[in-house]
Amino acid sequence: AIKLYVTRKALRFRRDHRDLFAQGSYTALPAEGNRARHVVAFSRATANQTLIAMTGRFFLKLCNSHSKPIGEVWGNTTIGLPKKTEHKIFRDIFTGKTITAEQREGGLFLPVNKIFSHCPVALLFAESAG
């Protein structure tokens, strides 16, 4: 049921934002922190829209038999946003949850433990007026 939900929401979002996928720039996003190798992320961006797609990986190495790949298991892991990103507040397409980028070391970073608090996959979207 979760896979079907994620697939349906992602395809519906893509249908409703064709220009973002057809004309938006693609940027691989670096992960930092103690679980960095367990996260894959990229952004698609136009002048007024930014989408960040991220997912976890290597769950057997990430979790022990008592933990799930959500929440605090991600420790201090963050995703660095491109320098040109003007958006700081994103809405997760799957959960509706709002995530705010944190400013540090001259850049913007997204905390993975907050993004993956319920599920280790996210589509974060931000849009400017205009």
Short mmCIF file of N, CA, C and O in Angstrom, two decimals:
data_model
loop_
_atom_site.label_atom_id
_atom_site.label_comp_id
_atom_site.label_asym_id
_atom_site.label_seq_id
_atom_site.Cartn_x
_atom_site.Cartn_y
_atom_site.Cartn_z
N ALA A 1 0.83 -1.19 0.00
CA ALA A 1 0.00 0.00 0.00
C ALA A 1 0.88 1.27 0.00
O ALA A 1 0.53 2.24 -0.65
N ILE A 2 2.00 1.22 0.72
CA ILE A 2 2.88 2.39 0.78
C ILE A 2 3.52 2.65 -0.58
O ILE A 2 3.57 3.79 -1.04
N LYS A 3 3.99 1.60 -1.23
CA LYS A 3 4.61 1.77 -2.55
C LYS A 3 3.61 2.34 -3.54
O LYS A 3 3.95 3.21 -4.35
N LEU A 4 2.38 1.85 -3.51
CA LEU A 4 1.34 2.36 -4.41
C LEU A 4 1.04 3.83 -4.12
O LEU A 4 0.93 4.64 -5.05
N TYR A 5 0.95 4.19 -2.85
CA TYR A 5 0.71 5.58 -2.45
C TYR A 5 1.83 6.50 -2.95
O TYR A 5 1.57 7.54 -3.56
N VAL A 6 3.08 6.12 -2.71
CA VAL A 6 4.23 6.92 -3.13
C VAL A 6 4.26 7.07 -4.65
O VAL A 6 4.46 8.17 -5.18
N THR A 7 4.05 5.97 -5.35
CA THR A 7 4.06 6.01 -6.82
C THR A 7 2.95 6.91 -7.35
O THR A 7 3.18 7.75 -8.23
N ARG A 8 1.76 6.75 -6.82
CA ARG A 8 0.62 7.56 -7.27
C ARG A 8 0.85 9.05 -7.02
O ARG A 8 0.64 9.88 -7.90
N LYS A 9 1.29 9.39 -5.81
CA LYS A 9 1.54 10.81 -5.48
C LYS A 9 2.65 11.40 -6.34
O LYS A 9 2.54 12.54 -6.80
N ALA A 10 3.71 10.65 -6.55
CA ALA A 10 4.84 11.15 -7.36
C ALA A 10 4.43 11.35 -8.81
O ALA A 10 4.76 12.38 -9.41
N LEU A 11 3.71 10.40 -9.37
CA LEU A 11 3.27 10.55 -10.76
C LEU A 11 2.26 11.68 -10.92
O LEU A 11 2.30 12.42 -11.91
N ARG A 12 1.38 11.85 -9.97
CA ARG A 12 0.42 12.96 -10.02
C ARG A 12 1.16 14.30 -9.92
O ARG A 12 0.84 15.24 -10.64
N PHE A 13 2.15 14.38 -9.04
CA PHE A 13 2.94 15.61 -8.91
C PHE A 13 3.65 15.91 -10.23
O PHE A 13 3.65 17.04 -10.71
N ARG A 14 4.24 14.89 -10.83
CA ARG A 14 4.95 15.09 -12.10
C ARG A 14 4.00 15.57 -13.20
O ARG A 14 4.32 16.45 -13.97
N ARG A 15 2.82 14.99 -13.26
CA ARG A 15 1.82 15.41 -14.25
C ARG A 15 1.44 16.88 -14.04
O ARG A 15 1.30 17.63 -15.00
N ASP A 16 1.27 17.28 -12.80
CA ASP A 16 0.85 18.65 -12.48
C ASP A 16 1.97 19.68 -12.58
O ASP A 16 1.70 20.88 -12.53
N HIS A 17 3.22 19.24 -12.69
CA HIS A 17 4.39 20.14 -12.75
C HIS A 17 5.30 19.75 -13.90
O HIS A 17 6.51 19.61 -13.74
N ARG A 18 4.74 19.61 -15.07
CA ARG A 18 5.47 19.16 -16.26
C ARG A 18 6.70 20.03 -16.57
O ARG A 18 7.75 19.52 -16.90
N ASP A 19 6.55 21.35 -16.46
CA ASP A 19 7.67 22.25 -16.78
C ASP A 19 8.87 22.03 -15.87
O ASP A 19 10.01 22.13 -16.30
N LEU A 20 8.61 21.75 -14.62
CA LEU A 20 9.69 21.51 -13.67
C LEU A 20 10.54 20.32 -14.11
O LEU A 20 11.77 20.36 -14.05
N PHE A 21 9.91 19.29 -14.63
CA PHE A 21 10.64 18.10 -15.06
C PHE A 21 11.20 18.23 -16.47
O PHE A 21 12.26 17.72 -16.77
N ALA A 22 10.49 18.96 -17.32
CA ALA A 22 10.94 19.11 -18.72
C ALA A 22 12.04 20.15 -18.86
O ALA A 22 12.95 20.00 -19.67
N GLN A 23 11.97 21.22 -18.08
CA GLN A 23 12.90 22.33 -18.24
C GLN A 23 13.74 22.63 -17.01
O GLN A 23 14.68 23.42 -17.09
N GLY A 24 13.42 22.04 -15.89
CA GLY A 24 14.15 22.33 -14.66
C GLY A 24 15.56 21.74 -14.67
O GLY A 24 15.82 20.71 -15.28
N SER A 25 16.45 22.42 -14.00
CA SER A 25 17.82 21.93 -13.89
C SER A 25 17.87 20.76 -12.92
O SER A 25 17.06 20.66 -12.00
N TYR A 26 18.81 19.88 -13.14
CA TYR A 26 19.03 18.71 -12.28
C TYR A 26 20.33 18.93 -11.52
O TYR A 26 21.35 19.27 -12.12
N THR A 27 20.30 18.71 -10.21
CA THR A 27 21.51 18.82 -9.39
C THR A 27 21.53 17.68 -8.38
O THR A 27 20.58 17.52 -7.61
N ALA A 28 22.59 16.90 -8.39
CA ALA A 28 22.78 15.89 -7.34
C ALA A 28 23.10 16.63 -6.05
O ALA A 28 23.87 17.60 -6.06
N LEU A 29 22.51 16.20 -4.95
CA LEU A 29 22.72 16.89 -3.67
C LEU A 29 23.57 16.03 -2.75
O LEU A 29 23.28 14.85 -2.54
N PRO A 30 24.60 16.63 -2.16
CA PRO A 30 25.49 15.87 -1.28
C PRO A 30 24.88 15.66 0.10
O PRO A 30 24.21 16.54 0.64
N ALA A 31 25.12 14.49 0.65
CA ALA A 31 24.74 14.19 2.03
C ALA A 31 25.98 14.31 2.89
O ALA A 31 27.09 14.01 2.46
N GLU A 32 25.79 14.77 4.12
CA GLU A 32 26.88 14.88 5.09
C GLU A 32 26.42 14.27 6.40
O GLU A 32 25.23 14.23 6.68
N GLY A 33 27.35 13.83 7.21
CA GLY A 33 27.01 13.29 8.52
C GLY A 33 27.27 11.81 8.62
O GLY A 33 27.76 11.17 7.69
N ASN A 34 26.91 11.24 9.78
CA ASN A 34 27.28 9.87 10.08
C ASN A 34 26.51 8.82 9.26
O ASN A 34 26.90 7.67 9.23
N ARG A 35 25.44 9.18 8.58
CA ARG A 35 24.69 8.24 7.73
C ARG A 35 24.63 8.72 6.28
O ARG A 35 23.74 8.35 5.53
N ALA A 36 25.58 9.52 5.88
CA ALA A 36 25.58 10.13 4.55
C ALA A 36 25.53 9.11 3.42
O ALA A 36 24.84 9.31 2.42
N ARG A 37 26.21 8.00 3.56
CA ARG A 37 26.23 7.01 2.48
C ARG A 37 24.91 6.27 2.33
O ARG A 37 24.71 5.52 1.39
N HIS A 38 23.99 6.49 3.25
CA HIS A 38 22.69 5.83 3.23
C HIS A 38 21.59 6.70 2.60
O HIS A 38 20.41 6.34 2.67
N VAL A 39 21.95 7.85 2.04
CA VAL A 39 20.97 8.77 1.47
C VAL A 39 21.36 9.15 0.04
O VAL A 39 22.53 9.41 -0.24
N VAL A 40 20.37 9.19 -0.83
CA VAL A 40 20.54 9.66 -2.20
C VAL A 40 19.54 10.79 -2.39
O VAL A 40 18.36 10.65 -2.04
N ALA A 41 20.00 11.93 -2.93
CA ALA A 41 19.10 13.07 -3.13
C ALA A 41 19.50 13.87 -4.36
O ALA A 41 20.68 13.94 -4.71
N PHE A 42 18.50 14.47 -4.99
CA PHE A 42 18.75 15.39 -6.10
C PHE A 42 17.64 16.43 -6.13
O PHE A 42 16.60 16.25 -5.50
N SER A 43 17.92 17.52 -6.83
CA SER A 43 16.90 18.55 -6.97
C SER A 43 16.60 18.80 -8.44
O SER A 43 17.45 18.56 -9.31
N ARG A 44 15.41 19.27 -8.70
CA ARG A 44 14.99 19.79 -9.99
C ARG A 44 14.52 21.20 -9.67
O ARG A 44 13.78 21.40 -8.71
N ALA A 45 14.97 22.18 -10.47
CA ALA A 45 14.63 23.55 -10.14
C ALA A 45 14.40 24.40 -11.38
O ALA A 45 15.08 24.22 -12.40
N THR A 46 13.44 25.31 -11.27
CA THR A 46 13.21 26.36 -12.26
C THR A 46 13.39 27.68 -11.51
O THR A 46 13.76 27.68 -10.33
N ALA A 47 13.08 28.78 -12.16
CA ALA A 47 13.25 30.08 -11.53
C ALA A 47 12.42 30.23 -10.25
O ALA A 47 12.86 30.87 -9.30
N ASN A 48 11.25 29.61 -10.20
CA ASN A 48 10.41 29.80 -9.01
C ASN A 48 9.97 28.51 -8.32
O ASN A 48 9.18 28.55 -7.39
N GLN A 49 10.49 27.36 -8.75
CA GLN A 49 10.12 26.09 -8.12
C GLN A 49 11.36 25.24 -7.84
O GLN A 49 12.30 25.23 -8.64
N THR A 50 11.33 24.56 -6.71
CA THR A 50 12.39 23.61 -6.38
C THR A 50 11.75 22.34 -5.85
O THR A 50 10.89 22.39 -4.96
N LEU A 51 12.18 21.21 -6.38
CA LEU A 51 11.75 19.91 -5.89
C LEU A 51 12.99 19.14 -5.46
O LEU A 51 13.98 19.09 -6.20
N ILE A 52 12.94 18.56 -4.29
CA ILE A 52 14.04 17.73 -3.81
C ILE A 52 13.49 16.32 -3.61
O ILE A 52 12.54 16.12 -2.85
N ALA A 53 14.09 15.38 -4.32
CA ALA A 53 13.73 13.96 -4.18
C ALA A 53 14.82 13.28 -3.37
O ALA A 53 16.00 13.47 -3.64
N MET A 54 14.43 12.54 -2.36
CA MET A 54 15.42 11.83 -1.55
C MET A 54 14.88 10.50 -1.06
O MET A 54 13.68 10.34 -0.87
N THR A 55 15.81 9.57 -0.90
CA THR A 55 15.46 8.26 -0.39
C THR A 55 16.64 7.68 0.38
O THR A 55 17.79 8.05 0.15
N GLY A 56 16.32 6.78 1.27
CA GLY A 56 17.35 6.06 2.00
C GLY A 56 17.76 4.81 1.24
O GLY A 56 17.05 4.37 0.32
N ARG A 57 18.89 4.25 1.62
CA ARG A 57 19.36 3.02 0.99
C ARG A 57 20.24 2.26 1.97
O ARG A 57 20.62 2.78 3.02
N PHE A 58 20.56 1.02 1.63
CA PHE A 58 21.38 0.13 2.47
C PHE A 58 20.80 -0.03 3.88
O PHE A 58 21.49 0.08 4.88
N PHE A 59 19.51 -0.31 3.95
CA PHE A 59 18.82 -0.38 5.24
C PHE A 59 19.35 -1.48 6.16
O PHE A 59 19.35 -1.32 7.37
N LEU A 60 19.78 -2.60 5.60
CA LEU A 60 20.30 -3.67 6.45
C LEU A 60 21.55 -3.24 7.20
O LEU A 60 21.77 -3.66 8.34
N LYS A 61 22.36 -2.41 6.59
CA LYS A 61 23.56 -1.90 7.25
C LYS A 61 23.25 -0.73 8.17
O LYS A 61 23.99 -0.43 9.10
N LEU A 62 22.14 -0.06 7.90
CA LEU A 62 21.76 1.13 8.67
C LEU A 62 21.09 0.76 9.99
O LEU A 62 21.34 1.38 11.02
N CYS A 63 20.25 -0.24 9.96
CA CYS A 63 19.42 -0.57 11.12
C CYS A 63 19.80 -1.91 11.72
O CYS A 63 20.22 -2.81 11.03
N ASN A 64 19.60 -2.01 13.02
CA ASN A 64 19.73 -3.31 13.64
C ASN A 64 18.35 -3.96 13.65
O ASN A 64 17.38 -3.39 13.14
N SER A 65 18.21 -5.11 14.22
CA SER A 65 16.94 -5.83 14.18
C SER A 65 15.82 -5.14 14.95
O SER A 65 14.66 -5.48 14.78
N HIS A 66 16.15 -4.15 15.76
CA HIS A 66 15.14 -3.47 16.58
C HIS A 66 14.77 -2.08 16.08
O HIS A 66 13.87 -1.46 16.61
N SER A 67 15.46 -1.59 15.07
CA SER A 67 15.17 -0.22 14.63
C SER A 67 14.62 -0.20 13.21
O SER A 67 14.79 -1.15 12.45
N LYS A 68 13.98 0.89 12.89
CA LYS A 68 13.45 1.12 11.55
C LYS A 68 14.23 2.28 10.94
O LYS A 68 14.79 3.10 11.67
N PRO A 69 14.24 2.41 9.61
CA PRO A 69 15.03 3.48 8.98
C PRO A 69 14.31 4.84 9.00
O PRO A 69 14.17 5.51 7.99
N ILE A 70 13.86 5.22 10.19
CA ILE A 70 13.16 6.50 10.34
C ILE A 70 13.67 7.23 11.58
O ILE A 70 14.26 6.62 12.47
N GLY A 71 13.44 8.54 11.59
CA GLY A 71 13.75 9.34 12.78
C GLY A 71 15.21 9.43 13.14
O GLY A 71 16.08 9.65 12.30
N GLU A 72 15.49 9.21 14.41
CA GLU A 72 16.82 9.45 14.97
C GLU A 72 17.90 8.50 14.48
O GLU A 72 19.08 8.76 14.69
N VAL A 73 17.53 7.40 13.80
CA VAL A 73 18.55 6.51 13.25
C VAL A 73 19.43 7.27 12.25
O VAL A 73 20.57 6.89 12.00
N TRP A 74 18.93 8.39 11.71
CA TRP A 74 19.68 9.18 10.72
C TRP A 74 20.70 10.11 11.37
O TRP A 74 21.49 10.74 10.68
N GLY A 75 20.70 10.20 12.70
CA GLY A 75 21.72 10.97 13.42
C GLY A 75 21.85 12.40 12.93
O GLY A 75 20.87 13.11 12.78
N ASN A 76 23.08 12.81 12.65
CA ASN A 76 23.36 14.20 12.26
C ASN A 76 23.42 14.37 10.73
O ASN A 76 23.95 15.37 10.24
N THR A 77 22.87 13.43 9.99
CA THR A 77 22.94 13.48 8.53
C THR A 77 22.10 14.62 7.97
O THR A 77 20.97 14.84 8.40
N THR A 78 22.67 15.34 7.02
CA THR A 78 21.98 16.45 6.36
C THR A 78 22.19 16.37 4.86
O THR A 78 23.11 15.71 4.38
N ILE A 79 21.34 17.07 4.14
CA ILE A 79 21.46 17.23 2.69
C ILE A 79 21.77 18.69 2.43
O ILE A 79 21.05 19.58 2.89
N GLY A 80 22.85 18.95 1.70
CA GLY A 80 23.24 20.31 1.36
C GLY A 80 22.46 20.81 0.15
O GLY A 80 22.36 20.11 -0.86
N LEU A 81 21.89 22.00 0.25
CA LEU A 81 21.16 22.59 -0.87
C LEU A 81 22.12 23.37 -1.76
O LEU A 81 23.11 23.93 -1.28
N PRO A 82 21.82 23.45 -3.06
CA PRO A 82 22.67 24.24 -3.96
C PRO A 82 22.73 25.70 -3.51
O PRO A 82 21.76 26.24 -2.97
N LYS A 83 23.88 26.34 -3.73
CA LYS A 83 24.07 27.73 -3.31
C LYS A 83 23.01 28.66 -3.90
O LYS A 83 22.60 29.62 -3.28
N LYS A 84 22.55 28.37 -5.12
CA LYS A 84 21.59 29.24 -5.79
C LYS A 84 20.16 29.07 -5.30
O LYS A 84 19.28 29.81 -5.70
N THR A 85 19.91 28.09 -4.42
CA THR A 85 18.57 27.85 -3.92
C THR A 85 18.12 29.00 -3.03
O THR A 85 18.78 29.35 -2.08
N GLU A 86 16.97 29.57 -3.38
CA GLU A 86 16.40 30.65 -2.58
C GLU A 86 15.35 30.14 -1.61
O GLU A 86 14.99 30.82 -0.67
N HIS A 87 14.85 28.93 -1.84
CA HIS A 87 13.81 28.39 -0.98
C HIS A 87 14.41 27.82 0.30
O HIS A 87 15.46 27.19 0.28
N LYS A 88 13.72 28.09 1.40
CA LYS A 88 14.17 27.59 2.70
C LYS A 88 13.12 26.73 3.37
O LYS A 88 13.44 26.00 4.29
N ILE A 89 11.88 26.83 2.91
CA ILE A 89 10.79 26.07 3.50
C ILE A 89 10.19 25.18 2.42
O ILE A 89 9.81 25.65 1.35
N PHE A 90 10.12 23.89 2.71
CA PHE A 90 9.64 22.90 1.76
C PHE A 90 8.46 22.13 2.37
O PHE A 90 8.39 21.94 3.58
N ARG A 91 7.58 21.66 1.50
CA ARG A 91 6.45 20.82 1.91
C ARG A 91 6.66 19.44 1.32
O ARG A 91 6.90 19.30 0.12
N ASP A 92 6.56 18.42 2.15
CA ASP A 92 6.70 17.04 1.67
C ASP A 92 5.41 16.65 0.96
O ASP A 92 4.32 16.70 1.53
N ILE A 93 5.52 16.27 -0.29
CA ILE A 93 4.38 15.89 -1.12
C ILE A 93 3.66 14.68 -0.53
O ILE A 93 2.45 14.56 -0.64
N PHE A 94 4.37 13.78 0.12
CA PHE A 94 3.77 12.56 0.64
C PHE A 94 3.06 12.76 1.97
O PHE A 94 2.02 12.17 2.21
N THR A 95 3.62 13.59 2.85
CA THR A 95 3.06 13.74 4.20
C THR A 95 2.38 15.08 4.45
O THR A 95 1.64 15.22 5.41
N GLY A 96 2.69 16.09 3.63
CA GLY A 96 2.17 17.43 3.86
C GLY A 96 2.97 18.18 4.91
O GLY A 96 2.74 19.35 5.18
N LYS A 97 3.95 17.53 5.50
CA LYS A 97 4.79 18.11 6.56
C LYS A 97 5.69 19.20 6.00
O LYS A 97 6.20 19.09 4.89
N THR A 98 5.90 20.25 6.78
CA THR A 98 6.78 21.35 6.40
C THR A 98 8.16 21.12 6.99
O THR A 98 8.29 20.81 8.18
N ILE A 99 9.19 21.29 6.15
CA ILE A 99 10.58 21.14 6.58
C ILE A 99 11.30 22.45 6.28
O ILE A 99 11.21 22.97 5.17
N THR A 100 12.01 22.98 7.25
CA THR A 100 12.76 24.22 7.09
C THR A 100 14.25 23.92 7.03
O THR A 100 14.79 23.21 7.88
N ALA A 101 14.90 24.46 6.00
CA ALA A 101 16.35 24.30 5.86
C ALA A 101 17.04 25.06 6.98
O ALA A 101 16.60 26.13 7.40
N GLU A 102 18.16 24.51 7.45
CA GLU A 102 18.94 25.13 8.52
C GLU A 102 20.15 25.83 7.92
O GLU A 102 20.83 25.27 7.06
N GLN A 103 20.41 27.04 8.36
CA GLN A 103 21.56 27.81 7.90
C GLN A 103 22.76 27.47 8.79
O GLN A 103 22.67 27.53 10.02
N ARG A 104 23.86 27.06 8.15
CA ARG A 104 25.11 26.84 8.89
C ARG A 104 26.26 26.80 7.91
O ARG A 104 26.08 26.44 6.75
N GLU A 105 27.41 27.19 8.37
CA GLU A 105 28.63 27.15 7.57
C GLU A 105 28.43 27.76 6.18
O GLU A 105 28.92 27.25 5.18
N GLY A 106 27.68 28.85 6.12
CA GLY A 106 27.50 29.55 4.86
C GLY A 106 26.58 28.87 3.87
O GLY A 106 26.52 29.25 2.71
N GLY A 107 25.85 27.85 4.28
CA GLY A 107 24.95 27.15 3.36
C GLY A 107 23.67 26.74 4.03
O GLY A 107 23.47 26.92 5.23
N LEU A 108 22.77 26.19 3.23
CA LEU A 108 21.50 25.69 3.72
C LEU A 108 21.53 24.16 3.70
O LEU A 108 21.98 23.55 2.73
N PHE A 109 21.04 23.56 4.78
CA PHE A 109 21.05 22.12 4.93
C PHE A 109 19.70 21.63 5.42
O PHE A 109 19.06 22.30 6.24
N LEU A 110 19.28 20.47 4.93
CA LEU A 110 18.05 19.85 5.37
C LEU A 110 18.37 18.69 6.30
O LEU A 110 19.17 17.81 5.94
N PRO A 111 17.76 18.64 7.50
CA PRO A 111 18.02 17.56 8.45
C PRO A 111 17.27 16.29 8.06
O PRO A 111 16.05 16.25 8.02
N VAL A 112 18.01 15.24 7.76
CA VAL A 112 17.41 13.99 7.29
C VAL A 112 16.54 13.35 8.37
O VAL A 112 15.48 12.80 8.06
N ASN A 113 16.91 13.44 9.63
CA ASN A 113 16.11 12.81 10.68
C ASN A 113 14.70 13.41 10.78
O ASN A 113 13.76 12.71 11.13
N LYS A 114 14.55 14.67 10.43
CA LYS A 114 13.22 15.30 10.42
C LYS A 114 12.45 14.93 9.16
O LYS A 114 11.25 14.70 9.19
N ILE A 115 13.15 14.89 8.04
CA ILE A 115 12.49 14.56 6.77
C ILE A 115 12.03 13.11 6.78
O ILE A 115 10.92 12.79 6.36
N PHE A 116 12.87 12.22 7.27
CA PHE A 116 12.55 10.79 7.31
C PHE A 116 11.98 10.39 8.68
O PHE A 116 12.24 9.31 9.18
N SER A 117 11.20 11.25 9.29
CA SER A 117 10.65 10.93 10.62
C SER A 117 9.60 9.82 10.58
O SER A 117 9.39 9.14 11.57
N HIS A 118 8.96 9.64 9.42
CA HIS A 118 7.92 8.60 9.30
C HIS A 118 8.19 7.60 8.19
O HIS A 118 7.69 6.48 8.23
N CYS A 119 8.95 8.01 7.19
CA CYS A 119 9.18 7.16 6.02
C CYS A 119 10.49 7.59 5.36
O CYS A 119 10.73 8.80 5.22
N PRO A 120 11.34 6.65 4.93
CA PRO A 120 12.63 7.01 4.36
C PRO A 120 12.59 7.34 2.86
O PRO A 120 13.45 6.95 2.09
N VAL A 121 11.58 8.10 2.47
CA VAL A 121 11.47 8.61 1.11
C VAL A 121 10.71 9.93 1.19
O VAL A 121 9.79 10.06 2.00
N ALA A 122 11.12 10.93 0.39
CA ALA A 122 10.45 12.23 0.44
C ALA A 122 10.56 12.94 -0.89
O ALA A 122 11.54 12.79 -1.62
N LEU A 123 9.54 13.73 -1.17
CA LEU A 123 9.54 14.69 -2.28
C LEU A 123 9.22 16.03 -1.64
O LEU A 123 8.10 16.27 -1.21
N LEU A 124 10.22 16.89 -1.56
CA LEU A 124 10.06 18.20 -0.91
C LEU A 124 9.91 19.26 -1.99
O LEU A 124 10.74 19.36 -2.88
N PHE A 125 8.87 20.08 -1.86
CA PHE A 125 8.56 21.07 -2.89
C PHE A 125 8.45 22.44 -2.29
O PHE A 125 7.91 22.63 -1.21
N ALA A 126 8.98 23.42 -3.04
CA ALA A 126 8.86 24.83 -2.66
C ALA A 126 8.59 25.63 -3.93
O ALA A 126 9.12 25.32 -4.99
N GLU A 127 7.77 26.66 -3.78
CA GLU A 127 7.40 27.48 -4.93
C GLU A 127 7.30 28.93 -4.50
O GLU A 127 6.72 29.25 -3.47
N SER A 128 7.87 29.81 -5.31
CA SER A 128 7.80 31.25 -5.08
C SER A 128 6.63 31.82 -5.86
O SER A 128 6.28 31.31 -6.92
N ALA A 129 6.08 32.90 -5.37
CA ALA A 129 5.03 33.60 -6.12
C ALA A 129 5.65 34.23 -7.34
O ALA A 129 6.78 34.70 -7.32
N GLY A 130 4.92 34.24 -8.42
CA GLY A 130 5.41 34.93 -9.63
C GLY A 130 5.72 34.00 -10.66
O GLY A 130 6.19 33.76 -11.58
#
